[in-house]
XYZ file of C-alpha atoms in Angstrom:
254
model
C 0.000 0.000 0.000
C 1.124 3.551 -0.662
C -0.158 6.856 0.622
C 0.486 9.866 -1.596
C 0.134 13.424 -0.377
C 0.387 16.396 -2.734
C -0.034 20.024 -1.725
C -0.683 22.964 -3.957
C 2.715 24.332 -4.914
C 4.724 25.747 -7.774
C 6.519 22.857 -9.398
C 9.774 23.376 -11.254
C 10.490 21.613 -14.544
C 12.209 18.604 -12.979
C 11.809 16.329 -9.992
C 14.141 14.375 -7.742
C 12.852 11.281 -5.963
C 14.458 10.757 -2.558
C 13.823 7.561 -0.616
C 14.224 7.551 3.140
C 13.294 11.228 3.007
C 11.983 11.351 6.563
C 15.350 10.675 8.192
C 18.072 13.179 8.935
C 20.202 12.421 5.885
C 17.262 12.132 3.500
C 15.890 15.420 4.780
C 19.234 17.171 4.296
C 19.448 15.809 0.755
C 15.934 17.001 -0.063
C 16.570 20.491 1.272
C 19.858 20.768 -0.637
C 18.211 19.703 -3.887
C 15.498 22.329 -3.380
C 18.249 24.949 -3.317
C 19.369 23.684 -6.717
C 15.913 24.067 -8.224
C 14.552 20.547 -7.926
C 10.986 19.684 -7.049
C 10.802 16.733 -4.672
C 9.034 13.392 -4.636
C 9.600 12.121 -1.102
C 9.280 8.487 -0.042
C 9.529 7.099 3.454
C 7.908 4.339 5.496
C 7.328 6.875 8.280
C 4.535 9.148 7.095
C 4.832 11.677 9.931
C 8.565 12.162 9.396
C 8.037 12.432 5.650
C 5.387 15.110 6.123
C 7.817 17.061 8.275
C 10.370 16.963 5.474
C 7.761 18.204 3.009
C 6.892 21.081 5.327
C 10.547 22.097 5.472
C 10.811 21.837 1.689
C 7.845 24.167 1.328
C 9.212 26.581 3.918
C 12.347 26.742 1.756
C 10.244 27.768 -1.225
C 10.185 24.344 -2.825
C 7.442 22.052 -4.064
C 6.963 18.404 -3.335
C 4.791 15.368 -2.853
C 5.089 12.568 -0.326
C 4.140 8.954 -0.390
C 4.413 6.326 2.298
C 5.582 2.877 1.222
C 8.067 0.112 1.919
C 10.726 0.681 -0.716
C 11.359 -3.065 -0.975
C 7.711 -3.692 -1.960
C 7.765 -3.457 -5.751
C 3.981 -3.304 -6.037
C 3.571 -0.491 -3.526
C 6.483 1.413 -5.008
C 5.029 1.076 -8.492
C 1.632 2.398 -7.406
C 3.183 5.349 -5.605
C 5.477 6.121 -8.529
C 2.550 6.120 -10.955
C 0.686 8.532 -8.699
C 3.716 10.783 -8.376
C 4.324 10.846 -12.117
C 0.785 12.130 -12.656
C 1.294 15.202 -10.479
C 5.025 15.918 -10.476
C 7.416 16.971 -13.227
C 9.526 14.220 -14.840
C 11.798 12.458 -12.374
C 15.354 13.132 -13.522
C 17.151 12.236 -10.296
C 16.698 9.203 -8.050
C 18.449 9.220 -4.677
C 18.347 5.771 -3.092
C 18.854 6.815 0.508
C 16.522 4.469 2.405
C 18.476 2.118 4.636
C 18.529 0.336 7.965
C 21.455 -0.851 10.062
C 20.115 -4.093 11.500
C 21.824 -5.214 14.668
C 25.318 -5.711 16.068
C 26.279 -9.349 16.590
C 29.082 -11.766 15.643
C 28.610 -13.341 12.239
C 28.006 -16.781 13.761
C 24.995 -15.536 15.702
C 23.693 -12.801 13.404
C 19.942 -13.338 13.049
C 18.860 -14.462 9.596
C 15.583 -12.572 9.846
C 17.494 -9.387 10.640
C 19.894 -10.065 7.769
C 16.969 -10.498 5.374
C 15.319 -7.290 6.597
C 18.514 -5.284 6.068
C 19.046 -6.801 2.626
C 15.461 -6.145 1.558
C 15.571 -2.445 2.408
C 19.156 -1.619 1.506
C 19.663 -3.730 -1.630
C 16.297 -4.886 -2.927
C 14.881 -1.419 -2.203
C 17.551 0.252 -4.327
C 16.905 -2.200 -7.161
C 13.123 -1.762 -6.960
C 13.486 2.010 -7.173
C 15.890 1.854 -10.111
C 13.655 -0.588 -11.965
C 10.747 1.781 -11.443
C 12.459 5.020 -12.433
C 15.090 4.115 -15.030
C 12.717 3.191 -17.899
C 11.295 6.720 -17.879
C 14.768 8.235 -17.762
C 15.816 6.056 -20.697
C 12.789 7.167 -22.748
C 13.610 10.814 -22.085
C 17.361 10.306 -22.552
C 18.158 12.188 -19.370
C 18.631 11.360 -15.700
C 20.921 10.131 -12.962
C 20.818 7.864 -9.937
C 22.711 8.421 -6.700
C 22.864 5.424 -4.383
C 23.771 6.099 -0.766
C 26.162 3.309 0.164
C 28.702 3.664 2.990
C 32.398 3.265 3.633
C 31.164 -0.132 4.839
C 31.046 -0.962 1.114
C 34.860 -1.009 1.010
C 35.775 -2.326 4.449
C 34.674 -4.676 7.200
C 33.016 -3.582 10.438
C 32.942 -5.819 13.467
C 29.494 -7.149 14.299
C 27.723 -5.519 11.348
C 27.687 -8.369 8.844
C 24.187 -7.623 7.560
C 24.805 -3.924 7.040
C 28.294 -4.360 5.590
C 27.214 -7.090 3.173
C 24.302 -4.959 2.008
C 26.479 -1.932 1.324
C 29.007 -4.009 -0.611
C 26.041 -5.159 -2.695
C 24.793 -1.601 -3.229
C 28.192 -0.621 -4.606
C 28.228 -3.632 -6.923
C 24.714 -2.821 -8.061
C 25.764 0.771 -8.716
C 28.713 -0.207 -10.888
C 26.696 -2.730 -12.876
C 23.811 -0.318 -13.396
C 26.257 2.361 -14.558
C 27.409 0.076 -17.361
C 23.833 -0.813 -18.268
C 22.613 2.786 -18.568
C 25.706 4.432 -20.056
C 24.625 3.791 -23.678
C 21.416 5.686 -22.899
C 23.214 8.785 -21.653
C 22.371 8.174 -17.993
C 24.578 7.935 -14.920
C 24.548 5.862 -11.727
C 26.944 6.731 -8.916
C 27.339 5.923 -5.240
C 28.151 8.112 -2.263
C 30.083 6.359 0.506
C 29.662 8.310 3.742
C 31.676 7.577 6.819
C 29.886 7.922 10.163
C 27.272 10.667 9.904
C 25.759 12.483 12.836
C 22.224 11.215 13.369
C 19.990 8.499 14.727
C 21.607 5.569 12.916
C 25.122 6.052 14.288
C 23.634 6.595 17.740
C 21.797 3.271 17.530
C 24.903 1.446 16.296
C 27.030 2.995 19.027
C 24.489 1.952 21.633
C 24.424 -1.642 20.383
C 28.219 -1.777 20.110
C 28.792 -0.444 23.610
C 30.089 2.913 22.413
C 33.133 1.490 20.616
C 31.843 1.504 17.023
C 33.690 4.685 16.069
C 36.974 3.974 17.848
C 39.744 5.457 15.692
C 37.338 7.203 13.329
C 37.614 10.812 12.212
C 34.988 13.280 13.399
C 31.390 12.683 12.440
C 30.205 14.105 9.156
C 27.139 16.302 9.143
C 24.199 15.322 6.917
C 24.815 18.477 4.869
C 28.301 17.191 3.991
C 26.774 14.161 2.307
C 23.962 16.177 0.743
C 26.540 18.398 -0.962
C 28.055 15.392 -2.732
C 24.612 14.169 -3.767
C 23.854 17.610 -5.191
C 27.100 17.567 -7.173
C 26.438 14.106 -8.622
C 22.916 15.248 -9.511
C 24.215 18.233 -11.448
C 25.478 18.656 -14.994
C 28.921 19.336 -13.521
C 29.119 15.568 -12.930
C 28.050 14.674 -16.469
C 31.178 12.577 -17.100
C 31.132 10.785 -13.736
C 29.511 7.360 -13.967
C 29.957 4.250 -11.838
C 31.967 6.165 -9.241
C 32.221 5.520 -5.513
C 32.555 8.943 -3.921
C 33.936 8.620 -0.387
C 32.942 11.373 2.058
C 34.501 10.387 5.365
C 37.031 12.937 6.601
C 39.886 10.511 5.816
C 38.623 7.806 8.188
C 39.309 5.059 5.627
C 42.746 6.292 4.566
C 44.643 4.317 7.188
């Protein structure tokens, strides 16, 4: 099931679809894209949080629509996308930001149900969204996808086998999709944030006993990641395709 909410607003000529738009990072991405002239199609499983993001978008002078759906549910996503396409300008940017961290546990005792839940949101959800949006981009010959991965896509992290495996998969999916869409003039890139200030890192720290970020650089702010998303969404990045853009304050250098 999906729940679409559209308010009277002045749409621009192009839309960006942001999944996980009700969270801190998704909200920062949406607000940054508004500054660059994008109208917003906002998806989140949490309707109240998504509505709050839409309110902030409108306060910033932007236009948007929200819908509530599980991004891993292809049927619900398809219904919501069809509704959004009837009221919003063409979707030229997809930001696959929706993600969950799962739990912290040794690999030998990591719950399979938790693993499946993480995989469904983080990997299947990204694929569902791309399968929904890319055909329209291909028909129009214009568009780009930005997948929010993590530095966990290029390293291991103790106790986070579900999350780490999912982010490795998101990066692989990004690189493969980039090759698939390149002949159509489209781009697919990934942003690999290090630890970002917000609810997710707080939950991971709590589960890991406060040692998750031992040796890490300072926390990034959501706006730091949003700036990279905005760049990859712009024409300035027209020759960047299949890239893994690390934004981590040098925490993966050593």
